[in-house]
Amino acid sequence: MLKRRTVKLKSPREIEAMRKAGALASQTLTAVGDIIRAGMTTEDINTFVHDHTLSQGAVPAPLNYRGFPKSVCTSINEVVCHGIPEDRALLDGDIINVDVTHIYEGFHGDTSATFYVGSPSKEAILVTETSRRCLDLAIATVRPGARLGDIGAAIQDFAEAQQLGVVRDFVGHGIGQEFHEEPQVKHYGRAGRGERLKAGMIFTIEPMINLGTWEIEVLEDEWTAVTRDGQLSAQFEHTLLVTPDGVDVLTARERVLANSEIYPDYWKAGTAGSD
Ligand code: MF3
Ligand code: CO
Ligand code: CO
């Protein structure tokens, strides 16, 4: 069979299924926020996500996806993405991205957030809050007629203005009955370039922002991506629907994310970087 390279628009029925998958993934990620604490291991997070997902009647998409061995990705500090849960305890001052993907009645919902463990350093706050803001700025560009390059430019312009690096090696992606579909959503680029967005498209945006260089390397486990310079990296991800008048965040949260949304004023004018 020919691989589809054009973006398929979702039908109303598919959109309703994707709403449900997104909502469930979001609920699991919110529940993860409540349990994050120093001393727990990434394997504990894996067990929690696995059980929580199954209790919803959903399935964790990462498990056995292209050989991935666990039910969630847990990426600490210099790990950019695709960290494999293991017997590693969270330490005070760590940042950790937890990336949850559910399959519910055949449809995927994909969302991640970076959490603070205990008291973060200034650098940890900078990279995490910049990543969060990059995702929000990117979402704000999404509407019919906008272009993929508008998304990338929004992220790149803001991150680079803070002298932070935007990871090039991983992209956001269309999502539906497959985990990863067309289009590829780059987190860098030029406004006004690239494919036009259309109502009915569903894709993720998931910027990975590095404190230093954007360059990464993949460890021998063939999954764990780390920053080349060993400095911190942070990421947030939502699954989005392009609607006739803008965007719907299918993985929107019902409440504030514990251990993550603790600096709501960080980017308010005049306060950034001050103590
Ligand atoms: N959830 C990741 C993404 O946002 C993909 C993880 S693939 C896995 O695209 F196999 F590592 F789970
Ligand atoms: Co994704
Ligand atoms: Co993800």
PDB file of C-alpha atoms and ligand atoms in Angstrom:
ATOM      1  CA  MET A   1       0.000   0.000   0.000  1.00  0.00           C
ATOM      2  CA  LEU A   2       1.143   3.511  -0.775  1.00  0.00           C
ATOM      3  CA  LYS A   3       2.059   5.535   2.253  1.00  0.00           C
ATOM      4  CA  ARG A   4      -0.146   8.641   2.549  1.00  0.00           C
ATOM      5  CA  ARG A   5       1.974  11.760   2.282  1.00  0.00           C
ATOM      6  CA  THR A   6      -0.782  14.319   2.175  1.00  0.00           C
ATOM      7  CA  VAL A   7      -2.600  15.504   5.262  1.00  0.00           C
ATOM      8  CA  LYS A   8      -5.926  13.773   5.771  1.00  0.00           C
ATOM      9  CA  LEU A   9      -8.698  15.941   7.189  1.00  0.00           C
ATOM     10  CA  LYS A  10     -10.643  14.338  10.017  1.00  0.00           C
ATOM     11  CA  SER A  11     -14.364  13.632   9.724  1.00  0.00           C
ATOM     12  CA  PRO A  12     -16.764  14.835  12.449  1.00  0.00           C
ATOM     13  CA  ARG A  13     -16.871  11.292  13.805  1.00  0.00           C
ATOM     14  CA  GLU A  14     -13.081  11.058  13.947  1.00  0.00           C
ATOM     15  CA  ILE A  15     -12.911  14.474  15.613  1.00  0.00           C
ATOM     16  CA  GLU A  16     -15.252  13.341  18.387  1.00  0.00           C
ATOM     17  CA  ALA A  17     -13.114  10.234  18.978  1.00  0.00           C
ATOM     18  CA  MET A  18      -9.961  12.384  19.047  1.00  0.00           C
ATOM     19  CA  ARG A  19     -11.573  14.723  21.586  1.00  0.00           C
ATOM     20  CA  LYS A  20     -12.148  11.775  23.883  1.00  0.00           C
ATOM     21  CA  ALA A  21      -8.612  10.383  23.455  1.00  0.00           C
ATOM     22  CA  GLY A  22      -7.152  13.844  24.065  1.00  0.00           C
ATOM     23  CA  ALA A  23      -9.234  14.441  27.177  1.00  0.00           C
ATOM     24  CA  LEU A  24      -8.191  11.112  28.689  1.00  0.00           C
ATOM     25  CA  ALA A  25      -4.488  11.689  27.972  1.00  0.00           C
ATOM     26  CA  SER A  26      -4.811  15.129  29.545  1.00  0.00           C
ATOM     27  CA  GLN A  27      -6.444  13.685  32.658  1.00  0.00           C
ATOM     28  CA  THR A  28      -3.618  11.190  33.078  1.00  0.00           C
ATOM     29  CA  LEU A  29      -0.966  13.897  32.685  1.00  0.00           C
ATOM     30  CA  THR A  30      -2.777  16.078  35.248  1.00  0.00           C
ATOM     31  CA  ALA A  31      -2.839  13.140  37.659  1.00  0.00           C
ATOM     32  CA  VAL A  32       0.919  12.659  37.144  1.00  0.00           C
ATOM     33  CA  GLY A  33       1.436  16.251  38.291  1.00  0.00           C
ATOM     34  CA  ASP A  34      -0.202  15.423  41.602  1.00  0.00           C
ATOM     35  CA  ILE A  35       2.220  12.578  42.410  1.00  0.00           C
ATOM     36  CA  ILE A  36       5.565  14.084  41.329  1.00  0.00           C
ATOM     37  CA  ARG A  37       7.961  14.224  44.270  1.00  0.00           C
ATOM     38  CA  ALA A  38      11.643  13.714  45.073  1.00  0.00           C
ATOM     39  CA  GLY A  39      12.452  10.084  45.853  1.00  0.00           C
ATOM     40  CA  MET A  40      10.021   8.467  43.447  1.00  0.00           C
ATOM     41  CA  THR A  41      11.511   6.738  40.404  1.00  0.00           C
ATOM     42  CA  THR A  42      10.682   7.119  36.741  1.00  0.00           C
ATOM     43  CA  GLU A  43       9.576   3.474  36.901  1.00  0.00           C
ATOM     44  CA  ASP A  44       7.004   4.571  39.531  1.00  0.00           C
ATOM     45  CA  ILE A  45       5.711   7.158  37.043  1.00  0.00           C
ATOM     46  CA  ASN A  46       5.542   4.455  34.377  1.00  0.00           C
ATOM     47  CA  THR A  47       3.498   2.184  36.625  1.00  0.00           C
ATOM     48  CA  PHE A  48       1.171   5.052  37.546  1.00  0.00           C
ATOM     49  CA  VAL A  49       0.615   6.100  33.912  1.00  0.00           C
ATOM     50  CA  HIS A  50       0.136   2.511  32.779  1.00  0.00           C
ATOM     51  CA  ASP A  51      -2.485   1.746  35.444  1.00  0.00           C
ATOM     52  CA  HIS A  52      -4.244   5.117  35.120  1.00  0.00           C
ATOM     53  CA  THR A  53      -4.520   4.707  31.355  1.00  0.00           C
ATOM     54  CA  LEU A  54      -5.934   1.187  31.568  1.00  0.00           C
ATOM     55  CA  SER A  55      -8.437   2.290  34.249  1.00  0.00           C
ATOM     56  CA  GLN A  56      -9.851   4.757  31.698  1.00  0.00           C
ATOM     57  CA  GLY A  57     -10.356   1.979  29.166  1.00  0.00           C
ATOM     58  CA  ALA A  58      -7.463   3.318  27.090  1.00  0.00           C
ATOM     59  CA  VAL A  59      -4.099   1.823  26.096  1.00  0.00           C
ATOM     60  CA  PRO A  60      -0.658   3.480  26.511  1.00  0.00           C
ATOM     61  CA  ALA A  61       0.576   4.071  22.956  1.00  0.00           C
ATOM     62  CA  PRO A  62       4.329   4.098  23.719  1.00  0.00           C
ATOM     63  CA  LEU A  63       4.386   0.494  24.981  1.00  0.00           C
ATOM     64  CA  ASN A  64       5.981  -1.606  22.220  1.00  0.00           C
ATOM     65  CA  TYR A  65       5.751   1.296  19.757  1.00  0.00           C
ATOM     66  CA  ARG A  66       8.693   0.616  17.415  1.00  0.00           C
ATOM     67  CA  GLY A  67      10.213  -1.388  20.263  1.00  0.00           C
ATOM     68  CA  PHE A  68       9.842   1.264  22.987  1.00  0.00           C
ATOM     69  CA  PRO A  69       9.810  -0.810  26.210  1.00  0.00           C
ATOM     70  CA  LYS A  70       7.605   1.300  28.531  1.00  0.00           C
ATOM     71  CA  SER A  71       4.217   3.017  28.706  1.00  0.00           C
ATOM     72  CA  VAL A  72       5.402   6.637  28.956  1.00  0.00           C
ATOM     73  CA  CYS A  73       8.471   8.735  28.176  1.00  0.00           C
ATOM     74  CA  THR A  74      10.214  10.327  31.182  1.00  0.00           C
ATOM     75  CA  SER A  75      12.951  12.804  30.275  1.00  0.00           C
ATOM     76  CA  ILE A  76      15.001  14.310  33.114  1.00  0.00           C
ATOM     77  CA  ASN A  77      17.223  17.427  32.902  1.00  0.00           C
ATOM     78  CA  GLU A  78      19.548  17.040  29.863  1.00  0.00           C
ATOM     79  CA  VAL A  79      17.301  14.365  28.352  1.00  0.00           C
ATOM     80  CA  VAL A  80      15.461  16.051  25.469  1.00  0.00           C
ATOM     81  CA  CYS A  81      12.821  13.381  24.849  1.00  0.00           C
ATOM     82  CA  HIS A  82      12.122   9.634  24.720  1.00  0.00           C
ATOM     83  CA  GLY A  83      13.665   8.921  28.125  1.00  0.00           C
ATOM     84  CA  ILE A  84      12.938   5.332  29.193  1.00  0.00           C
ATOM     85  CA  PRO A  85      11.514   4.853  32.709  1.00  0.00           C
ATOM     86  CA  GLU A  86      13.949   3.019  34.966  1.00  0.00           C
ATOM     87  CA  ASP A  87      15.148   2.759  38.555  1.00  0.00           C
ATOM     88  CA  ARG A  88      16.245   6.428  38.720  1.00  0.00           C
ATOM     89  CA  ALA A  89      14.918   8.435  41.651  1.00  0.00           C
ATOM     90  CA  LEU A  90      13.857  12.040  41.132  1.00  0.00           C
ATOM     91  CA  LEU A  91      16.119  14.476  42.980  1.00  0.00           C
ATOM     92  CA  ASP A  92      15.332  17.881  44.390  1.00  0.00           C
ATOM     93  CA  GLY A  93      16.025  20.427  41.635  1.00  0.00           C
ATOM     94  CA  ASP A  94      15.417  18.071  38.701  1.00  0.00           C
ATOM     95  CA  ILE A  95      13.077  18.942  35.876  1.00  0.00           C
ATOM     96  CA  ILE A  96      11.246  16.070  34.212  1.00  0.00           C
ATOM     97  CA  ASN A  97       9.121  15.916  31.092  1.00  0.00           C
ATOM     98  CA  VAL A  98       6.419  13.271  31.187  1.00  0.00           C
ATOM     99  CA  ASP A  99       4.995  12.504  27.725  1.00  0.00           C
ATOM    100  CA  VAL A 100       1.693  10.629  27.777  1.00  0.00           C
ATOM    101  CA  THR A 101       0.003   9.156  24.709  1.00  0.00           C
ATOM    102  CA  HIS A 102      -3.269   7.236  24.882  1.00  0.00           C
ATOM    103  CA  ILE A 103      -5.084   5.103  22.354  1.00  0.00           C
ATOM    104  CA  TYR A 104      -8.823   5.195  22.977  1.00  0.00           C
ATOM    105  CA  GLU A 105     -11.136   3.284  20.655  1.00  0.00           C
ATOM    106  CA  GLY A 106      -8.379   3.348  18.033  1.00  0.00           C
ATOM    107  CA  PHE A 107      -7.569   7.082  18.246  1.00  0.00           C
ATOM    108  CA  HIS A 108      -4.498   8.781  19.760  1.00  0.00           C
ATOM    109  CA  GLY A 109      -4.169  11.653  22.220  1.00  0.00           C
ATOM    110  CA  ASP A 110      -0.623  12.955  22.858  1.00  0.00           C
ATOM    111  CA  THR A 111       0.410  15.499  25.506  1.00  0.00           C
ATOM    112  CA  SER A 112       3.409  16.272  27.679  1.00  0.00           C
ATOM    113  CA  ALA A 113       4.574  18.696  30.325  1.00  0.00           C
ATOM    114  CA  THR A 114       7.737  19.471  32.233  1.00  0.00           C
ATOM    115  CA  PHE A 115       7.490  19.288  36.026  1.00  0.00           C
ATOM    116  CA  TYR A 116       9.657  20.773  38.747  1.00  0.00           C
ATOM    117  CA  VAL A 117      10.927  18.428  41.444  1.00  0.00           C
ATOM    118  CA  GLY A 118      11.308  20.464  44.632  1.00  0.00           C
ATOM    119  CA  SER A 119      13.139  23.788  44.253  1.00  0.00           C
ATOM    120  CA  PRO A 120      14.368  24.541  40.709  1.00  0.00           C
ATOM    121  CA  SER A 121      17.433  26.551  39.692  1.00  0.00           C
ATOM    122  CA  LYS A 122      17.026  29.821  37.765  1.00  0.00           C
ATOM    123  CA  GLU A 123      18.185  28.016  34.621  1.00  0.00           C
ATOM    124  CA  ALA A 124      15.607  25.250  35.098  1.00  0.00           C
ATOM    125  CA  ILE A 125      12.855  27.846  35.419  1.00  0.00           C
ATOM    126  CA  LEU A 126      14.083  29.757  32.352  1.00  0.00           C
ATOM    127  CA  VAL A 127      14.184  26.738  30.040  1.00  0.00           C
ATOM    128  CA  THR A 128      10.890  25.323  31.322  1.00  0.00           C
ATOM    129  CA  GLU A 129       8.911  28.562  31.207  1.00  0.00           C
ATOM    130  CA  THR A 130      10.326  29.410  27.788  1.00  0.00           C
ATOM    131  CA  SER A 131       9.268  26.032  26.443  1.00  0.00           C
ATOM    132  CA  ARG A 132       5.768  26.484  27.898  1.00  0.00           C
ATOM    133  CA  ARG A 133       5.495  29.962  26.368  1.00  0.00           C
ATOM    134  CA  CYS A 134       6.773  28.753  22.987  1.00  0.00           C
ATOM    135  CA  LEU A 135       3.963  26.195  22.840  1.00  0.00           C
ATOM    136  CA  ASP A 136       1.355  28.820  23.795  1.00  0.00           C
ATOM    137  CA  LEU A 137       2.674  31.290  21.193  1.00  0.00           C
ATOM    138  CA  ALA A 138       2.668  28.577  18.554  1.00  0.00           C
ATOM    139  CA  ILE A 139      -0.904  27.519  19.347  1.00  0.00           C
ATOM    140  CA  ALA A 140      -1.967  31.150  18.986  1.00  0.00           C
ATOM    141  CA  THR A 141      -0.905  31.105  15.306  1.00  0.00           C
ATOM    142  CA  VAL A 142      -3.113  28.111  14.424  1.00  0.00           C
ATOM    143  CA  ARG A 143      -6.197  28.807  12.268  1.00  0.00           C
ATOM    144  CA  PRO A 144      -7.310  27.958   8.737  1.00  0.00           C
ATOM    145  CA  GLY A 145      -5.061  29.651   6.185  1.00  0.00           C
ATOM    146  CA  ALA A 146      -2.103  30.031   8.546  1.00  0.00           C
ATOM    147  CA  ARG A 147       1.029  28.152   7.519  1.00  0.00           C
ATOM    148  CA  LEU A 148       3.220  25.558   9.169  1.00  0.00           C
ATOM    149  CA  GLY A 149       6.080  28.064   9.040  1.00  0.00           C
ATOM    150  CA  ASP A 150       4.078  30.439  11.246  1.00  0.00           C
ATOM    151  CA  ILE A 151       4.154  27.819  13.989  1.00  0.00           C
ATOM    152  CA  GLY A 152       7.886  27.214  13.695  1.00  0.00           C
ATOM    153  CA  ALA A 153       8.690  30.918  13.518  1.00  0.00           C
ATOM    154  CA  ALA A 154       6.668  31.714  16.649  1.00  0.00           C
ATOM    155  CA  ILE A 155       8.679  29.147  18.596  1.00  0.00           C
ATOM    156  CA  GLN A 156      12.091  29.927  17.139  1.00  0.00           C
ATOM    157  CA  ASP A 157      11.757  33.697  17.437  1.00  0.00           C
ATOM    158  CA  PHE A 158      10.788  33.578  21.117  1.00  0.00           C
ATOM    159  CA  ALA A 159      13.306  30.894  22.166  1.00  0.00           C
ATOM    160  CA  GLU A 160      16.227  32.453  20.322  1.00  0.00           C
ATOM    161  CA  ALA A 161      15.380  35.887  21.746  1.00  0.00           C
ATOM    162  CA  GLN A 162      16.177  34.297  25.140  1.00  0.00           C
ATOM    163  CA  GLN A 163      19.382  32.788  23.681  1.00  0.00           C
ATOM    164  CA  LEU A 164      17.945  29.287  24.002  1.00  0.00           C
ATOM    165  CA  GLY A 165      18.203  26.497  21.415  1.00  0.00           C
ATOM    166  CA  VAL A 166      15.316  24.904  19.485  1.00  0.00           C
ATOM    167  CA  VAL A 167      15.765  21.180  18.843  1.00  0.00           C
ATOM    168  CA  ARG A 168      15.667  20.386  15.098  1.00  0.00           C
ATOM    169  CA  ASP A 169      15.765  16.599  15.186  1.00  0.00           C
ATOM    170  CA  PHE A 170      12.217  15.960  16.416  1.00  0.00           C
ATOM    171  CA  VAL A 171       9.002  17.512  15.154  1.00  0.00           C
ATOM    172  CA  GLY A 172       5.349  17.752  15.998  1.00  0.00           C
ATOM    173  CA  HIS A 173       3.151  15.511  13.891  1.00  0.00           C
ATOM    174  CA  GLY A 174      -0.252  14.745  12.519  1.00  0.00           C
ATOM    175  CA  ILE A 175      -2.064  12.258  14.732  1.00  0.00           C
ATOM    176  CA  GLY A 176      -5.207  10.161  14.505  1.00  0.00           C
ATOM    177  CA  GLN A 177      -5.552   6.423  14.103  1.00  0.00           C
ATOM    178  CA  GLU A 178      -1.767   6.464  13.739  1.00  0.00           C
ATOM    179  CA  PHE A 179       0.556   7.832  16.443  1.00  0.00           C
ATOM    180  CA  HIS A 180       2.592   9.778  13.884  1.00  0.00           C
ATOM    181  CA  GLU A 181       0.977  11.008  10.653  1.00  0.00           C
ATOM    182  CA  GLU A 182       1.561  13.803   8.167  1.00  0.00           C
ATOM    183  CA  PRO A 183       2.281  16.672   8.444  1.00  0.00           C
ATOM    184  CA  GLN A 184       5.619  17.149  10.154  1.00  0.00           C
ATOM    185  CA  VAL A 185       5.400  20.249  12.319  1.00  0.00           C
ATOM    186  CA  LYS A 186       8.820  21.865  12.633  1.00  0.00           C
ATOM    187  CA  HIS A 187       9.513  23.981  15.705  1.00  0.00           C
ATOM    188  CA  TYR A 188      11.612  26.441  13.706  1.00  0.00           C
ATOM    189  CA  GLY A 189      11.082  28.145  10.376  1.00  0.00           C
ATOM    190  CA  ARG A 190       9.819  31.252   8.652  1.00  0.00           C
ATOM    191  CA  ALA A 191       6.403  32.850   8.914  1.00  0.00           C
ATOM    192  CA  GLY A 192       4.418  32.715   5.677  1.00  0.00           C
ATOM    193  CA  ARG A 193       6.193  29.550   4.448  1.00  0.00           C
ATOM    194  CA  GLY A 194       5.075  25.957   4.319  1.00  0.00           C
ATOM    195  CA  GLU A 195       1.791  24.150   3.969  1.00  0.00           C
ATOM    196  CA  ARG A 196      -1.451  25.965   4.741  1.00  0.00           C
ATOM    197  CA  LEU A 197      -3.534  24.777   7.669  1.00  0.00           C
ATOM    198  CA  LYS A 198      -7.097  23.646   7.001  1.00  0.00           C
ATOM    199  CA  ALA A 199     -10.055  23.083   9.297  1.00  0.00           C
ATOM    200  CA  GLY A 200     -10.163  19.405  10.262  1.00  0.00           C
ATOM    201  CA  MET A 201      -6.404  18.926  10.539  1.00  0.00           C
ATOM    202  CA  ILE A 202      -5.239  17.416  13.836  1.00  0.00           C
ATOM    203  CA  PHE A 203      -1.564  17.610  14.805  1.00  0.00           C
ATOM    204  CA  THR A 204       0.714  18.101  17.778  1.00  0.00           C
ATOM    205  CA  ILE A 205       3.066  20.950  18.582  1.00  0.00           C
ATOM    206  CA  GLU A 206       5.796  19.902  21.029  1.00  0.00           C
ATOM    207  CA  PRO A 207       8.776  22.287  21.176  1.00  0.00           C
ATOM    208  CA  MET A 208      11.936  20.999  22.845  1.00  0.00           C
ATOM    209  CA  ILE A 209      13.924  23.992  24.110  1.00  0.00           C
ATOM    210  CA  ASN A 210      17.529  23.701  25.264  1.00  0.00           C
ATOM    211  CA  LEU A 211      19.416  25.955  27.657  1.00  0.00           C
ATOM    212  CA  GLY A 212      22.455  25.778  25.359  1.00  0.00           C
ATOM    213  CA  THR A 213      23.009  24.339  21.911  1.00  0.00           C
ATOM    214  CA  TRP A 214      20.041  22.899  19.981  1.00  0.00           C
ATOM    215  CA  GLU A 215      22.144  19.891  19.020  1.00  0.00           C
ATOM    216  CA  ILE A 216      21.282  16.503  20.471  1.00  0.00           C
ATOM    217  CA  GLU A 217      22.590  12.966  20.449  1.00  0.00           C
ATOM    218  CA  VAL A 218      20.838   9.651  20.919  1.00  0.00           C
ATOM    219  CA  LEU A 219      22.208   7.212  23.494  1.00  0.00           C
ATOM    220  CA  GLU A 220      23.071   3.555  22.823  1.00  0.00           C
ATOM    221  CA  ASP A 221      19.593   2.455  23.906  1.00  0.00           C
ATOM    222  CA  GLU A 222      18.553   4.045  20.568  1.00  0.00           C
ATOM    223  CA  TRP A 223      15.793   6.070  22.275  1.00  0.00           C
ATOM    224  CA  THR A 224      17.124   8.492  24.885  1.00  0.00           C
ATOM    225  CA  ALA A 225      17.896  11.836  23.236  1.00  0.00           C
ATOM    226  CA  VAL A 226      20.185  14.140  25.237  1.00  0.00           C
ATOM    227  CA  THR A 227      21.573  17.596  24.675  1.00  0.00           C
ATOM    228  CA  ARG A 228      25.019  17.483  23.087  1.00  0.00           C
ATOM    229  CA  ASP A 229      26.369  19.923  25.673  1.00  0.00           C
ATOM    230  CA  GLY A 230      24.729  18.228  28.670  1.00  0.00           C
ATOM    231  CA  GLN A 231      22.669  21.319  29.550  1.00  0.00           C
ATOM    232  CA  LEU A 232      18.975  21.302  30.475  1.00  0.00           C
ATOM    233  CA  SER A 233      16.101  20.783  28.038  1.00  0.00           C
ATOM    234  CA  ALA A 234      12.350  21.223  28.536  1.00  0.00           C
ATOM    235  CA  GLN A 235       9.261  20.378  26.482  1.00  0.00           C
ATOM    236  CA  PHE A 236       5.475  20.822  26.419  1.00  0.00           C
ATOM    237  CA  GLU A 237       3.061  19.195  23.975  1.00  0.00           C
ATOM    238  CA  HIS A 238      -0.587  19.479  23.028  1.00  0.00           C
ATOM    239  CA  THR A 239      -2.756  17.773  20.400  1.00  0.00           C
ATOM    240  CA  LEU A 240      -4.619  20.429  18.365  1.00  0.00           C
ATOM    241  CA  LEU A 241      -7.591  20.564  16.012  1.00  0.00           C
ATOM    242  CA  VAL A 242      -7.802  23.313  13.398  1.00  0.00           C
ATOM    243  CA  THR A 243     -11.390  24.593  13.572  1.00  0.00           C
ATOM    244  CA  PRO A 244     -13.216  26.877  11.101  1.00  0.00           C
ATOM    245  CA  ASP A 245     -12.386  29.859  13.300  1.00  0.00           C
ATOM    246  CA  GLY A 246      -9.153  28.917  15.014  1.00  0.00           C
ATOM    247  CA  VAL A 247      -7.932  26.072  17.153  1.00  0.00           C
ATOM    248  CA  ASP A 248      -9.200  23.642  19.748  1.00  0.00           C
ATOM    249  CA  VAL A 249      -6.690  22.164  22.186  1.00  0.00           C
ATOM    250  CA  LEU A 250      -7.849  18.556  22.391  1.00  0.00           C
ATOM    251  CA  THR A 251      -5.531  17.900  25.347  1.00  0.00           C
ATOM    252  CA  ALA A 252      -6.531  21.047  27.281  1.00  0.00           C
ATOM    253  CA  ARG A 253      -6.463  20.558  31.028  1.00  0.00           C
ATOM    254  CA  GLU A 254      -9.389  20.885  33.405  1.00  0.00           C
ATOM    255  CA  ARG A 255      -7.243  22.385  36.137  1.00  0.00           C
ATOM    256  CA  VAL A 256      -3.793  23.755  36.916  1.00  0.00           C
ATOM    257  CA  LEU A 257      -0.919  21.297  36.597  1.00  0.00           C
ATOM    258  CA  ALA A 258       0.643  20.682  40.025  1.00  0.00           C
ATOM    259  CA  ASN A 259       4.452  20.887  40.200  1.00  0.00           C
ATOM    260  CA  SER A 260       4.530  22.657  36.830  1.00  0.00           C
ATOM    261  CA  GLU A 261       2.283  25.716  36.611  1.00  0.00           C
ATOM    262  CA  ILE A 262       3.872  27.395  39.614  1.00  0.00           C
ATOM    263  CA  TYR A 263       5.265  30.535  37.928  1.00  0.00           C
ATOM    264  CA  PRO A 264       2.216  31.903  36.083  1.00  0.00           C
ATOM    265  CA  ASP A 265       3.667  35.420  35.982  1.00  0.00           C
ATOM    266  CA  TYR A 266       7.125  34.490  34.699  1.00  0.00           C
ATOM    267  CA  TRP A 267       6.702  36.103  31.283  1.00  0.00           C
ATOM    268  CA  LYS A 268       4.540  39.000  32.411  1.00  0.00           C
ATOM    269  CA  ALA A 269       6.200  42.227  31.264  1.00  0.00           C
ATOM    270  CA  GLY A 270       9.014  43.405  33.475  1.00  0.00           C
ATOM    271  CA  THR A 271       9.208  40.381  35.739  1.00  0.00           C
ATOM    272  CA  ALA A 272      11.165  37.890  33.621  1.00  0.00           C
ATOM    273  CA  GLY A 273      14.508  37.011  35.061  1.00  0.00           C
ATOM    274  CA  SER A 274      14.019  38.951  38.265  1.00  0.00           C
ATOM    275  CA  ASP A 275      14.083  37.162  41.573  1.00  0.00           C
TER     276      ASP A 275
HETATM  277  N1  MF3 B   1       5.024  10.915  22.561  1.00  0.00           N
HETATM  278  C1  MF3 B   1       6.139  11.150  21.672  1.00  0.00           C
HETATM  279  C2  MF3 B   1       5.697  12.220  20.708  1.00  0.00           C
HETATM  280  O1  MF3 B   1       5.262  13.232  21.187  1.00  0.00           O
HETATM  281  C3  MF3 B   1       6.550   9.925  20.938  1.00  0.00           C
HETATM  282  C4  MF3 B   1       7.092   8.881  21.815  1.00  0.00           C
HETATM  283  S1  MF3 B   1       7.504   7.509  20.883  1.00  0.00           S
HETATM  284  C5  MF3 B   1       7.879   6.394  22.086  1.00  0.00           C
HETATM  285  O2  MF3 B   1       5.670  12.107  19.527  1.00  0.00           O
HETATM  286  F1  MF3 B   1       7.983   5.250  21.499  1.00  0.00           F
HETATM  287  F2  MF3 B   1       8.991   6.774  22.670  1.00  0.00           F
HETATM  288  F3  MF3 B   1       6.914   6.380  22.971  1.00  0.00           F
HETATM  289 CO    CO B   2       3.837  13.875  19.855  1.00  0.00          CO
HETATM  290 CO    CO B   3       4.203  12.981  22.986  1.00  0.00          CO
END
